[in-house]
């Protein structure tokens, strides 16, 4: 085996030094505590919403401190950094924890004095179709502890990716706050038998007359430059494209070139051997998964292409029988539309209903009259990023959709949003999540038996325009969504951890991943 061995006395001194230094915030394992909310207040004032957004933003700013960036050579280097397995063994036992000490250095081999690097740890056994994320603890002094729970026996490979150095993280966070124009929207207005196009956005700095599409209660707004002699109500379709604008310096942009994103730190490490040597210890069978269970890091592992949570157990459930008599609302982006597509392909008696809509994001509705199953997918409100025209006549904010749902024990609502918000300032996402939170709170007040499930974001392609779509942006939204919804009795499907475990790196993961996400929902409700 090829791992590096550090003399034990020096290693103990190094680890103790790291552990006893003051720790401000463990960067990438931060779980925020919600501020106390007024109990079940049906209407939240705009001023109160602003304060809630501000408090969450302050937490995130603490989490992502500004890092100096003088030259690329002073940024974190995966090649120069040193990973060391603590107490290495020839064979490990299933269930053991394997710890790796990471010391990060810059491109000149100098030890970094601060943390904040965006790292992703994963263990896998491709032959077994097995994988799990690792837990990264940041000591904020250039050292990290990376912990892997050895869930299965066999040859296990370890991976530790430097997604972005801390300087890149700081640059992305600063840039994200600076503008709404990384994506430009084009609205299509009907004008008799022809169409007129106009610029649209979440925010328009224009002296010309604007069309304002405003939800006055929730203070959600979208704007278009008003075409001459055409009413604002004539807006029918929308599309978008990336605008040639960046809030990063040329030097900062170099950090996000393909060769500098997702670089392996542990590439010289051989696979480790894990054996079933703790067979005399029979672990208790965890309880069936249900709402309100404790979240862990990692939250589970994949084995034989099947997701296995840590804190509870999943049973195989017959889908049609479970969904009998139920109305399932799938609300959000295309990652939850994948669920709709899976249901349609897996339930052969589920018939699609033509709702006579057009465009990429048209509503989908399926019904099984024999089993009285109804499943509906509906897109979330602006922003929706896509190069193909989509209809805006049926577009509405999810808080309004939820307010219209009567709810009862056979009503299930699954919400997923995030991917389309990544190119815009984080407060847009936070405000949307808070408004949905308040709508869910109102729903559960009038109908406590309604089941509401939040599906977290999937990880996505690593080399796809980091300033707009980096998983760093998604991870911050993932933290915010867990914080915002933790005071409600909702189920959480940790798609972030699941897609890391599967190693998909695809915003639309394969059907086997979608199937396992849906199986969690089925276990929640049946």
Short mmCIF file of C-alpha atoms in Angstrom, two decimals:
data_model
loop_
_atom_site.label_atom_id
_atom_site.label_comp_id
_atom_site.label_asym_id
_atom_site.label_seq_id
_atom_site.Cartn_x
_atom_site.Cartn_y
_atom_site.Cartn_z
CA UNK A 1 0.00 0.00 0.00
CA UNK A 2 1.24 3.44 -0.87
CA UNK A 3 0.07 5.78 1.88
CA UNK A 4 2.54 7.96 3.65
CA UNK A 5 3.36 7.13 7.29
CA UNK A 6 4.22 9.92 9.74
CA UNK A 7 6.13 9.01 12.93
CA UNK A 8 3.52 8.56 15.70
CA UNK A 9 4.92 11.12 18.21
CA UNK A 10 5.01 13.84 15.54
CA UNK A 11 1.56 12.84 14.30
CA UNK A 12 0.08 13.07 17.80
CA UNK A 13 1.61 16.51 18.29
CA UNK A 14 0.33 17.67 14.88
CA UNK A 15 -3.20 16.42 15.45
CA UNK A 16 -3.33 17.81 19.01
CA UNK A 17 -2.16 21.19 17.72
CA UNK A 18 -4.95 21.18 15.18
CA UNK A 19 -7.57 20.05 17.68
CA UNK A 20 -6.75 22.49 20.47
CA UNK A 21 -6.67 25.62 18.33
CA UNK A 22 -9.75 27.85 18.56
CA UNK A 23 -12.41 26.82 16.11
CA UNK A 24 -14.74 29.49 14.80
CA UNK A 25 -17.05 27.60 12.44
CA UNK A 26 -16.50 24.18 10.84
CA UNK A 27 -16.94 25.39 7.29
CA UNK A 28 -18.52 22.58 5.37
CA UNK A 29 -20.44 20.83 8.16
CA UNK A 30 -22.27 23.90 9.42
CA UNK A 31 -25.88 23.26 10.50
CA UNK A 32 -27.58 26.52 11.29
CA UNK A 33 -30.09 26.97 14.09
CA UNK A 34 -33.23 28.82 13.24
CA UNK A 35 -34.17 32.06 14.92
CA UNK A 36 -37.35 31.80 17.01
CA UNK A 37 -40.43 32.40 14.90
CA UNK A 38 -43.80 33.76 15.96
CA UNK A 39 -46.08 30.73 16.38
CA UNK A 40 -48.15 30.00 13.29
CA UNK A 41 -48.53 33.59 12.22
CA UNK A 42 -50.52 33.43 8.95
CA UNK A 43 -49.11 36.69 7.56
CA UNK A 44 -45.45 37.76 7.79
CA UNK A 45 -44.75 41.42 7.13
CA UNK A 46 -42.22 42.42 4.46
CA UNK A 47 -40.11 44.02 7.18
CA UNK A 48 -40.00 40.79 9.17
CA UNK A 49 -39.08 38.83 6.05
CA UNK A 50 -36.20 41.26 5.42
CA UNK A 51 -34.92 40.68 8.95
CA UNK A 52 -35.14 36.91 8.55
CA UNK A 53 -33.19 37.10 5.28
CA UNK A 54 -30.61 39.37 6.91
CA UNK A 55 -30.03 36.96 9.80
CA UNK A 56 -29.49 34.01 7.48
CA UNK A 57 -27.16 36.09 5.31
CA UNK A 58 -25.13 37.04 8.39
CA UNK A 59 -24.70 33.36 9.28
CA UNK A 60 -23.55 32.59 5.76
CA UNK A 61 -21.11 35.51 5.75
CA UNK A 62 -19.58 34.12 8.95
CA UNK A 63 -19.33 30.74 7.29
CA UNK A 64 -17.52 32.10 4.22
CA UNK A 65 -14.99 34.69 5.40
CA UNK A 66 -13.16 36.83 2.88
CA UNK A 67 -9.84 35.26 1.87
CA UNK A 68 -6.90 37.21 0.44
CA UNK A 69 -5.99 36.44 -3.16
CA UNK A 70 -2.72 37.89 -4.36
CA UNK A 71 -1.66 35.30 -6.94
CA UNK A 72 -2.69 31.86 -8.14
CA UNK A 73 0.49 30.39 -6.60
CA UNK A 74 -0.78 31.37 -3.13
CA UNK A 75 -4.03 29.41 -3.52
CA UNK A 76 -4.58 25.86 -2.31
CA UNK A 77 -2.91 23.17 -4.42
CA UNK A 78 -4.26 19.60 -4.45
CA UNK A 79 -0.89 18.32 -5.71
CA UNK A 80 1.13 19.99 -2.94
CA UNK A 81 -1.30 19.15 -0.11
CA UNK A 82 -0.65 16.11 2.05
CA UNK A 83 -3.23 13.54 3.15
CA UNK A 84 -2.27 11.01 5.82
CA UNK A 85 -4.30 8.05 7.04
CA UNK A 86 -4.29 8.02 10.83
CA UNK A 87 -3.40 4.62 12.34
CA UNK A 88 -3.21 2.79 8.98
CA UNK A 89 -3.98 -0.94 8.98
CA UNK A 90 -3.58 -3.75 6.50
CA UNK A 91 -7.25 -4.69 6.97
CA UNK A 92 -10.14 -2.76 8.45
CA UNK A 93 -13.39 -4.05 9.89
CA UNK A 94 -16.79 -3.17 8.48
CA UNK A 95 -18.31 -0.48 10.65
CA UNK A 96 -14.96 1.06 11.60
CA UNK A 97 -14.20 4.73 11.07
CA UNK A 98 -11.17 5.60 8.96
CA UNK A 99 -9.71 9.05 9.54
CA UNK A 100 -7.50 11.04 7.20
CA UNK A 101 -5.57 14.14 8.23
CA UNK A 102 -5.29 16.68 5.43
CA UNK A 103 -2.72 19.48 5.50
CA UNK A 104 -3.29 21.92 2.64
CA UNK A 105 -0.48 23.83 0.97
CA UNK A 106 -0.26 26.39 -1.80
CA UNK A 107 1.34 25.84 -5.21
CA UNK A 108 4.77 26.76 -3.81
CA UNK A 109 4.50 24.13 -1.08
CA UNK A 110 3.82 26.59 1.74
CA UNK A 111 1.46 25.50 4.51
CA UNK A 112 -1.89 27.33 4.41
CA UNK A 113 -2.80 29.13 7.62
CA UNK A 114 -6.57 29.18 7.12
CA UNK A 115 -9.33 26.87 5.93
CA UNK A 116 -12.47 27.37 3.86
CA UNK A 117 -11.56 25.09 0.94
CA UNK A 118 -14.58 23.45 -0.71
CA UNK A 119 -13.79 19.74 -0.48
CA UNK A 120 -15.75 16.62 -1.36
CA UNK A 121 -14.91 13.28 0.25
CA UNK A 122 -16.24 10.00 -1.11
CA UNK A 123 -15.52 6.29 -0.74
CA UNK A 124 -16.59 3.76 -3.34
CA UNK A 125 -16.43 0.17 -4.57
CA UNK A 126 -17.53 0.25 -8.23
CA UNK A 127 -17.71 -3.55 -8.50
CA UNK A 128 -20.23 -3.60 -5.65
CA UNK A 129 -22.09 -0.50 -6.91
CA UNK A 130 -21.34 0.98 -3.50
CA UNK A 131 -20.52 4.51 -2.38
CA UNK A 132 -20.79 6.97 0.51
CA UNK A 133 -19.76 10.51 1.29
CA UNK A 134 -17.12 11.32 3.89
CA UNK A 135 -17.36 13.92 6.64
CA UNK A 136 -14.95 16.87 6.42
CA UNK A 137 -14.11 18.85 9.56
CA UNK A 138 -12.33 22.18 8.97
CA UNK A 139 -10.03 23.33 11.79
CA UNK A 140 -9.66 26.74 10.12
CA UNK A 141 -5.85 26.57 10.24
CA UNK A 142 -5.00 24.70 7.03
CA UNK A 143 -5.77 21.24 8.44
CA UNK A 144 -8.87 19.11 7.97
CA UNK A 145 -10.04 15.81 9.42
CA UNK A 146 -11.75 13.62 6.82
CA UNK A 147 -13.74 10.73 8.31
CA UNK A 148 -15.10 7.73 6.42
CA UNK A 149 -17.50 5.18 7.92
CA UNK A 150 -16.62 1.80 6.40
CA UNK A 151 -20.15 0.61 5.66
CA UNK A 152 -19.35 -2.49 3.59
CA UNK A 153 -16.69 -5.19 3.16
CA UNK A 154 -14.45 -5.36 0.09
CA UNK A 155 -11.88 -3.24 -1.73
CA UNK A 156 -12.72 0.39 -1.05
CA UNK A 157 -11.26 3.40 -2.86
CA UNK A 158 -11.02 6.77 -1.13
CA UNK A 159 -11.40 10.10 -2.89
CA UNK A 160 -10.89 13.65 -1.65
CA UNK A 161 -11.53 16.33 -4.26
CA UNK A 162 -10.52 19.96 -4.04
CA UNK A 163 -13.59 21.41 -5.76
CA UNK A 164 -12.52 25.04 -5.16
CA UNK A 165 -9.70 26.53 -3.07
CA UNK A 166 -10.79 28.85 -0.26
CA UNK A 167 -9.79 31.86 -2.37
CA UNK A 168 -12.12 30.66 -5.13
CA UNK A 169 -14.94 30.12 -2.63
CA UNK A 170 -14.49 33.67 -1.35
CA UNK A 171 -14.50 35.03 -4.91
CA UNK A 172 -17.66 33.13 -5.85
CA UNK A 173 -19.45 34.35 -2.73
CA UNK A 174 -18.47 37.97 -3.38
CA UNK A 175 -19.43 37.74 -7.06
CA UNK A 176 -22.79 36.17 -6.33
CA UNK A 177 -23.86 39.23 -4.37
CA UNK A 178 -23.05 41.66 -7.16
CA UNK A 179 -25.60 41.24 -9.91
CA UNK A 180 -28.79 39.77 -11.37
CA UNK A 181 -27.61 39.86 -14.98
CA UNK A 182 -25.53 36.70 -15.43
CA UNK A 183 -28.65 35.32 -17.11
CA UNK A 184 -30.74 37.49 -19.42
CA UNK A 185 -34.43 36.68 -20.03
CA UNK A 186 -36.34 37.41 -23.20
CA UNK A 187 -40.10 37.79 -22.86
CA UNK A 188 -42.41 37.16 -25.79
CA UNK A 189 -45.51 39.35 -25.99
CA UNK A 190 -48.45 38.57 -28.24
CA UNK A 191 -49.32 41.45 -30.59
CA UNK A 192 -52.20 40.39 -32.78
CA UNK A 193 -50.89 37.70 -35.10
CA UNK A 194 -47.23 38.53 -34.39
CA UNK A 195 -44.90 38.56 -31.38
CA UNK A 196 -42.74 41.23 -29.81
CA UNK A 197 -39.67 40.36 -27.74
CA UNK A 198 -38.47 42.35 -24.74
CA UNK A 199 -35.80 42.13 -22.03
CA UNK A 200 -36.96 40.74 -18.67
CA UNK A 201 -35.25 40.10 -15.32
CA UNK A 202 -35.62 39.78 -11.57
CA UNK A 203 -34.25 43.32 -11.44
CA UNK A 204 -34.05 45.89 -14.25
CA UNK A 205 -32.12 49.12 -13.92
CA UNK A 206 -33.92 50.95 -16.68
CA UNK A 207 -35.40 54.39 -17.18
CA UNK A 208 -37.95 53.03 -19.67
CA UNK A 209 -41.46 51.96 -18.70
CA UNK A 210 -41.53 48.52 -17.08
CA UNK A 211 -44.09 45.79 -16.70
CA UNK A 212 -44.06 44.66 -13.05
CA UNK A 213 -45.36 41.17 -12.28
CA UNK A 214 -45.65 41.43 -8.49
CA UNK A 215 -46.95 39.19 -5.74
CA UNK A 216 -47.79 41.92 -3.25
CA UNK A 217 -48.14 39.64 -0.23
CA UNK A 218 -44.84 37.81 -0.60
CA UNK A 219 -42.98 40.66 -2.35
CA UNK A 220 -41.85 38.43 -5.21
CA UNK A 221 -41.41 40.38 -8.44
CA UNK A 222 -40.33 39.94 -12.06
CA UNK A 223 -39.97 42.74 -14.61
CA UNK A 224 -40.00 43.25 -18.35
CA UNK A 225 -39.32 46.32 -20.44
CA UNK A 226 -42.79 47.25 -21.70
CA UNK A 227 -43.04 46.97 -25.49
CA UNK A 228 -44.59 49.94 -27.25
CA UNK A 229 -48.34 49.68 -27.86
CA UNK A 230 -48.51 46.24 -26.21
CA UNK A 231 -50.11 45.66 -22.78
CA UNK A 232 -48.15 43.95 -19.98
CA UNK A 233 -50.82 41.23 -19.84
CA UNK A 234 -49.82 40.12 -23.36
CA UNK A 235 -46.69 38.35 -22.05
CA UNK A 236 -47.00 34.70 -23.09
CA UNK A 237 -43.57 33.03 -23.22
CA UNK A 238 -40.06 33.32 -21.81
CA UNK A 239 -36.61 31.99 -22.53
CA UNK A 240 -33.15 32.78 -21.23
CA UNK A 241 -29.50 32.68 -22.14
CA UNK A 242 -26.27 33.27 -20.28
CA UNK A 243 -25.04 36.83 -20.61
CA UNK A 244 -21.39 37.59 -21.26
CA UNK A 245 -20.85 39.17 -17.86
CA UNK A 246 -18.64 38.22 -14.93
CA UNK A 247 -17.96 39.70 -11.53
CA UNK A 248 -14.70 37.78 -11.19
CA UNK A 249 -11.31 39.17 -12.12
CA UNK A 250 -9.34 37.48 -14.88
CA UNK A 251 -7.02 36.04 -12.22
CA UNK A 252 -9.96 34.69 -10.23
CA UNK A 253 -11.52 33.15 -13.34
CA UNK A 254 -8.39 31.05 -13.80
CA UNK A 255 -9.29 29.19 -10.59
CA UNK A 256 -12.39 27.81 -12.32
CA UNK A 257 -10.76 26.46 -15.46
CA UNK A 258 -11.48 22.77 -15.95
CA UNK A 259 -8.03 21.64 -14.78
CA UNK A 260 -8.44 23.48 -11.47
CA UNK A 261 -11.91 22.21 -10.46
CA UNK A 262 -12.45 18.90 -8.68
CA UNK A 263 -8.77 17.92 -8.45
CA UNK A 264 -8.02 14.66 -6.62
CA UNK A 265 -5.87 15.00 -3.51
CA UNK A 266 -5.62 11.26 -2.69
CA UNK A 267 -4.73 9.97 -6.15
CA UNK A 268 -1.63 8.13 -4.86
CA UNK A 269 -3.62 6.06 -2.37
CA UNK A 270 -4.29 2.38 -3.02
CA UNK A 271 -7.67 0.83 -2.25
CA UNK A 272 -8.08 -0.33 1.33
CA UNK A 273 -9.34 -3.76 2.40
CA UNK A 274 -12.42 -4.01 4.61
CA UNK A 275 -13.48 -7.34 6.10
CA UNK A 276 -16.53 -8.65 7.97
CA UNK A 277 -14.53 -9.09 11.17
CA UNK A 278 -17.17 -7.75 13.57
CA UNK A 279 -19.69 -10.49 12.82
CA UNK A 280 -20.06 -11.37 16.51
CA UNK A 281 -21.53 -7.91 17.10
CA UNK A 282 -25.08 -7.92 15.80
CA UNK A 283 -26.16 -4.38 15.14
CA UNK A 284 -29.79 -3.61 16.03
CA UNK A 285 -32.06 -3.20 13.04
CA UNK A 286 -32.86 0.52 12.75
CA UNK A 287 -36.47 1.65 12.82
CA UNK A 288 -38.37 2.32 9.61
CA UNK A 289 -37.74 5.75 8.14
CA UNK A 290 -40.28 8.40 9.12
CA UNK A 291 -40.59 12.16 9.49
CA UNK A 292 -38.46 13.98 12.04
CA UNK A 293 -35.59 11.49 12.28
CA UNK A 294 -32.12 12.76 13.20
CA UNK A 295 -29.90 13.76 10.29
CA UNK A 296 -26.37 12.34 10.22
CA UNK A 297 -23.21 12.96 8.18
CA UNK A 298 -23.03 10.90 6.07
CA UNK A 299 -26.78 10.23 5.95
CA UNK A 300 -26.33 6.77 4.42
CA UNK A 301 -24.58 4.71 1.79
CA UNK A 302 -25.23 3.01 -1.54
CA UNK A 303 -24.72 -0.75 -1.80
CA UNK A 304 -25.71 -2.84 -4.81
CA UNK A 305 -27.16 0.35 -6.27
CA UNK A 306 -29.58 0.69 -3.33
CA UNK A 307 -29.67 3.56 -0.84
CA UNK A 308 -29.31 2.57 2.84
CA UNK A 309 -29.83 5.37 5.41
CA UNK A 310 -27.81 5.41 8.63
CA UNK A 311 -30.52 6.32 11.13
CA UNK A 312 -33.44 4.28 9.76
CA UNK A 313 -34.27 1.44 7.40
CA UNK A 314 -36.01 1.44 4.02
CA UNK A 315 -38.25 -1.39 2.88
CA UNK A 316 -39.11 -2.22 -0.71
CA UNK A 317 -42.67 -0.95 -1.20
CA UNK A 318 -45.14 -1.81 -3.95
CA UNK A 319 -45.64 1.58 -5.55
CA UNK A 320 -49.21 1.29 -6.83
CA UNK A 321 -50.57 -0.04 -3.54
CA UNK A 322 -48.75 2.64 -1.57
CA UNK A 323 -50.12 5.43 -3.78
CA UNK A 324 -53.68 4.08 -3.83
CA UNK A 325 -56.14 6.90 -3.11
CA UNK A 326 -53.40 9.54 -2.89
CA UNK A 327 -52.82 12.87 -4.59
CA UNK A 328 -49.11 13.59 -5.02
CA UNK A 329 -48.06 17.15 -5.83
CA UNK A 330 -44.53 17.42 -7.23
CA UNK A 331 -43.57 21.10 -7.09
CA UNK A 332 -40.36 22.66 -8.35
CA UNK A 333 -37.69 22.14 -10.95
CA UNK A 334 -36.78 19.48 -13.50
CA UNK A 335 -35.08 17.28 -10.88
CA UNK A 336 -38.52 16.64 -9.35
CA UNK A 337 -40.04 16.42 -12.84
CA UNK A 338 -37.79 13.35 -13.18
CA UNK A 339 -39.96 11.81 -10.47
CA UNK A 340 -43.05 12.44 -12.60
CA UNK A 341 -41.38 10.77 -15.54
CA UNK A 342 -40.39 7.81 -13.35
CA UNK A 343 -43.95 7.39 -12.07
CA UNK A 344 -45.31 7.45 -15.64
CA UNK A 345 -42.82 4.80 -16.78
CA UNK A 346 -43.27 2.60 -13.70
CA UNK A 347 -47.07 2.65 -13.26
CA UNK A 348 -48.41 1.38 -16.58
CA UNK A 349 -52.01 2.26 -15.63
CA UNK A 350 -51.13 5.91 -14.92
CA UNK A 351 -52.54 7.85 -17.83
CA UNK A 352 -51.32 11.33 -18.77
CA UNK A 353 -53.94 14.04 -19.09
CA UNK A 354 -53.43 16.65 -21.81
CA UNK A 355 -53.70 20.04 -20.08
CA UNK A 356 -53.34 21.89 -23.41
CA UNK A 357 -50.24 23.80 -22.35
CA UNK A 358 -47.15 24.42 -24.42
CA UNK A 359 -43.43 24.78 -23.91
CA UNK A 360 -40.65 23.10 -22.01
CA UNK A 361 -42.05 23.52 -18.51
CA UNK A 362 -45.70 22.63 -19.13
CA UNK A 363 -47.63 21.11 -16.23
CA UNK A 364 -47.93 17.33 -16.17
CA UNK A 365 -50.83 15.40 -14.68
CA UNK A 366 -51.32 11.66 -14.44
CA UNK A 367 -54.28 9.68 -13.13
CA UNK A 368 -54.98 6.02 -12.39
CA UNK A 369 -58.77 5.73 -12.14
CA UNK A 370 -58.70 2.16 -10.86
CA UNK A 371 -56.43 2.90 -7.89
CA UNK A 372 -57.55 6.56 -7.59
CA UNK A 373 -53.95 7.81 -7.91
CA UNK A 374 -53.36 11.39 -9.00
CA UNK A 375 -49.85 12.79 -9.57
CA UNK A 376 -49.10 16.32 -10.74
CA UNK A 377 -45.85 18.15 -11.54
CA UNK A 378 -45.79 21.92 -11.59
CA UNK A 379 -42.85 24.25 -12.14
CA UNK A 380 -41.84 26.86 -9.59
CA UNK A 381 -42.07 30.60 -10.34
CA UNK A 382 -39.38 32.87 -11.74
CA UNK A 383 -36.46 32.47 -12.24
CA UNK A 384 -36.59 29.58 -14.70
CA UNK A 385 -33.41 29.21 -16.73
CA UNK A 386 -33.79 27.58 -20.14
CA UNK A 387 -32.95 28.32 -23.77
CA UNK A 388 -36.27 26.93 -25.06
CA UNK A 389 -39.45 28.97 -24.90
CA UNK A 390 -41.71 28.17 -21.96
CA UNK A 391 -45.22 29.41 -21.29
CA UNK A 392 -45.68 31.95 -18.49
CA UNK A 393 -49.48 32.03 -18.51
CA UNK A 394 -49.65 29.21 -15.95
CA UNK A 395 -46.60 30.30 -13.94
CA UNK A 396 -47.12 31.00 -10.25
CA UNK A 397 -45.14 31.00 -7.02
CA UNK A 398 -45.24 27.78 -5.03
CA UNK A 399 -46.45 29.53 -1.87
CA UNK A 400 -49.64 30.39 -3.75
CA UNK A 401 -49.99 26.82 -5.03
CA UNK A 402 -49.62 25.43 -1.50
CA UNK A 403 -52.18 27.93 -0.17
CA UNK A 404 -54.76 26.48 -2.60
CA UNK A 405 -54.21 22.86 -1.51
CA UNK A 406 -56.81 21.75 1.01
CA UNK A 407 -54.68 18.90 2.28
CA UNK A 408 -55.51 15.76 4.26
CA UNK A 409 -53.84 12.45 5.11
CA UNK A 410 -53.84 11.24 1.49
CA UNK A 411 -52.24 14.43 0.16
CA UNK A 412 -48.46 14.39 -0.35
CA UNK A 413 -46.49 17.45 -1.41
CA UNK A 414 -42.86 17.15 -2.53
CA UNK A 415 -40.94 20.39 -3.08
CA UNK A 416 -37.59 20.80 -4.81
CA UNK A 417 -35.96 24.06 -5.84
CA UNK A 418 -32.46 25.45 -6.12
CA UNK A 419 -30.79 24.75 -9.46
CA UNK A 420 -32.40 27.72 -11.27
CA UNK A 421 -31.50 30.06 -8.40
CA UNK A 422 -27.75 29.43 -8.45
CA UNK A 423 -26.90 32.26 -10.93
CA UNK A 424 -28.66 34.90 -8.81
CA UNK A 425 -27.94 36.56 -5.45
CA UNK A 426 -28.64 34.17 -2.58
CA UNK A 427 -31.27 36.43 -0.99
CA UNK A 428 -33.60 35.60 -3.93
CA UNK A 429 -33.44 31.93 -2.96
CA UNK A 430 -33.73 32.61 0.77
CA UNK A 431 -36.82 34.78 0.31
CA UNK A 432 -38.46 32.13 -1.89
CA UNK A 433 -37.69 29.39 0.65
CA UNK A 434 -39.06 31.51 3.52
CA UNK A 435 -42.29 32.20 1.61
CA UNK A 436 -42.71 28.47 0.90
CA UNK A 437 -41.95 27.72 4.56
CA UNK A 438 -44.72 30.09 5.66
CA UNK A 439 -47.17 28.54 3.18
CA UNK A 440 -46.34 25.04 4.47
CA UNK A 441 -46.80 26.32 8.02
CA UNK A 442 -50.27 27.60 7.11
CA UNK A 443 -51.09 24.29 5.41
CA UNK A 444 -50.04 22.21 8.43
CA UNK A 445 -52.08 24.48 10.71
CA UNK A 446 -55.30 23.79 8.77
CA UNK A 447 -54.41 20.21 7.86
CA UNK A 448 -51.79 18.58 10.16
CA UNK A 449 -52.18 15.21 8.41
CA UNK A 450 -50.86 16.49 5.09
CA UNK A 451 -47.44 15.07 4.29
CA UNK A 452 -44.88 17.61 3.07
CA UNK A 453 -41.44 16.49 1.89
CA UNK A 454 -38.47 18.67 0.94
CA UNK A 455 -36.14 17.15 -1.65
CA UNK A 456 -32.72 18.79 -1.41
CA UNK A 457 -30.68 19.69 -4.49
CA UNK A 458 -28.70 17.17 -6.52
CA UNK A 459 -25.03 17.80 -7.12
CA UNK A 460 -24.33 18.56 -10.77
CA UNK A 461 -21.63 18.70 -13.45
CA UNK A 462 -18.37 20.04 -12.00
CA UNK A 463 -17.09 21.81 -15.10
CA UNK A 464 -20.16 23.76 -16.12
CA UNK A 465 -19.68 27.51 -15.64
CA UNK A 466 -18.70 27.75 -11.97
CA UNK A 467 -19.65 31.41 -11.52
CA UNK A 468 -23.26 30.61 -12.38
CA UNK A 469 -23.77 26.95 -11.48
CA UNK A 470 -21.02 25.71 -9.14
CA UNK A 471 -22.02 23.17 -6.51
CA UNK A 472 -20.68 25.67 -4.00
CA UNK A 473 -23.80 27.75 -4.70
CA UNK A 474 -25.95 24.65 -4.37
CA UNK A 475 -24.30 23.67 -1.09
CA UNK A 476 -25.00 27.06 0.47
CA UNK A 477 -28.65 26.75 -0.62
CA UNK A 478 -28.71 23.22 0.83
CA UNK A 479 -27.58 24.58 4.21
CA UNK A 480 -30.13 27.40 4.03
CA UNK A 481 -33.04 25.10 3.19
CA UNK A 482 -32.23 22.77 6.10
CA UNK A 483 -32.08 25.75 8.42
CA UNK A 484 -35.32 27.30 7.22
CA UNK A 485 -37.45 24.13 7.42
CA UNK A 486 -36.06 22.54 10.57
CA UNK A 487 -38.88 23.85 12.78
CA UNK A 488 -41.64 22.20 10.72
CA UNK A 489 -42.82 18.59 10.70
CA UNK A 490 -41.66 17.85 7.17
CA UNK A 491 -39.68 15.00 5.68
CA UNK A 492 -36.26 15.69 4.19
CA UNK A 493 -34.83 13.68 1.32
CA UNK A 494 -31.11 14.44 1.41
CA UNK A 495 -30.55 14.27 -2.33
CA UNK A 496 -27.30 16.19 -1.86
CA UNK A 497 -25.70 13.38 0.14
CA UNK A 498 -27.37 10.68 -1.96
CA UNK A 499 -26.01 12.03 -5.25
CA UNK A 500 -22.52 12.43 -3.75
CA UNK A 501 -22.67 8.79 -2.62
CA UNK A 502 -23.70 7.68 -6.11
CA UNK A 503 -21.02 9.92 -7.64
CA UNK A 504 -23.43 11.07 -10.35
CA UNK A 505 -22.12 14.63 -11.02
CA UNK A 506 -25.22 15.13 -13.17
CA UNK A 507 -28.05 17.54 -12.43
CA UNK A 508 -30.38 14.84 -13.81
CA UNK A 509 -29.04 11.58 -12.29
CA UNK A 510 -29.81 8.13 -13.72
CA UNK A 511 -33.17 6.43 -13.10
CA UNK A 512 -31.68 4.16 -10.43
CA UNK A 513 -30.93 7.24 -8.31
CA UNK A 514 -34.40 8.70 -8.90
CA UNK A 515 -35.91 5.33 -7.95
CA UNK A 516 -34.09 5.35 -4.62
CA UNK A 517 -35.11 8.94 -3.88
CA UNK A 518 -38.75 7.99 -4.54
CA UNK A 519 -38.42 4.91 -2.33
CA UNK A 520 -37.62 7.19 0.61
CA UNK A 521 -40.88 9.06 -0.03
CA UNK A 522 -42.82 5.79 -0.24
CA UNK A 523 -41.39 4.69 3.10
CA UNK A 524 -42.39 8.04 4.62
CA UNK A 525 -46.02 7.74 3.52
CA UNK A 526 -46.78 3.98 3.66
#
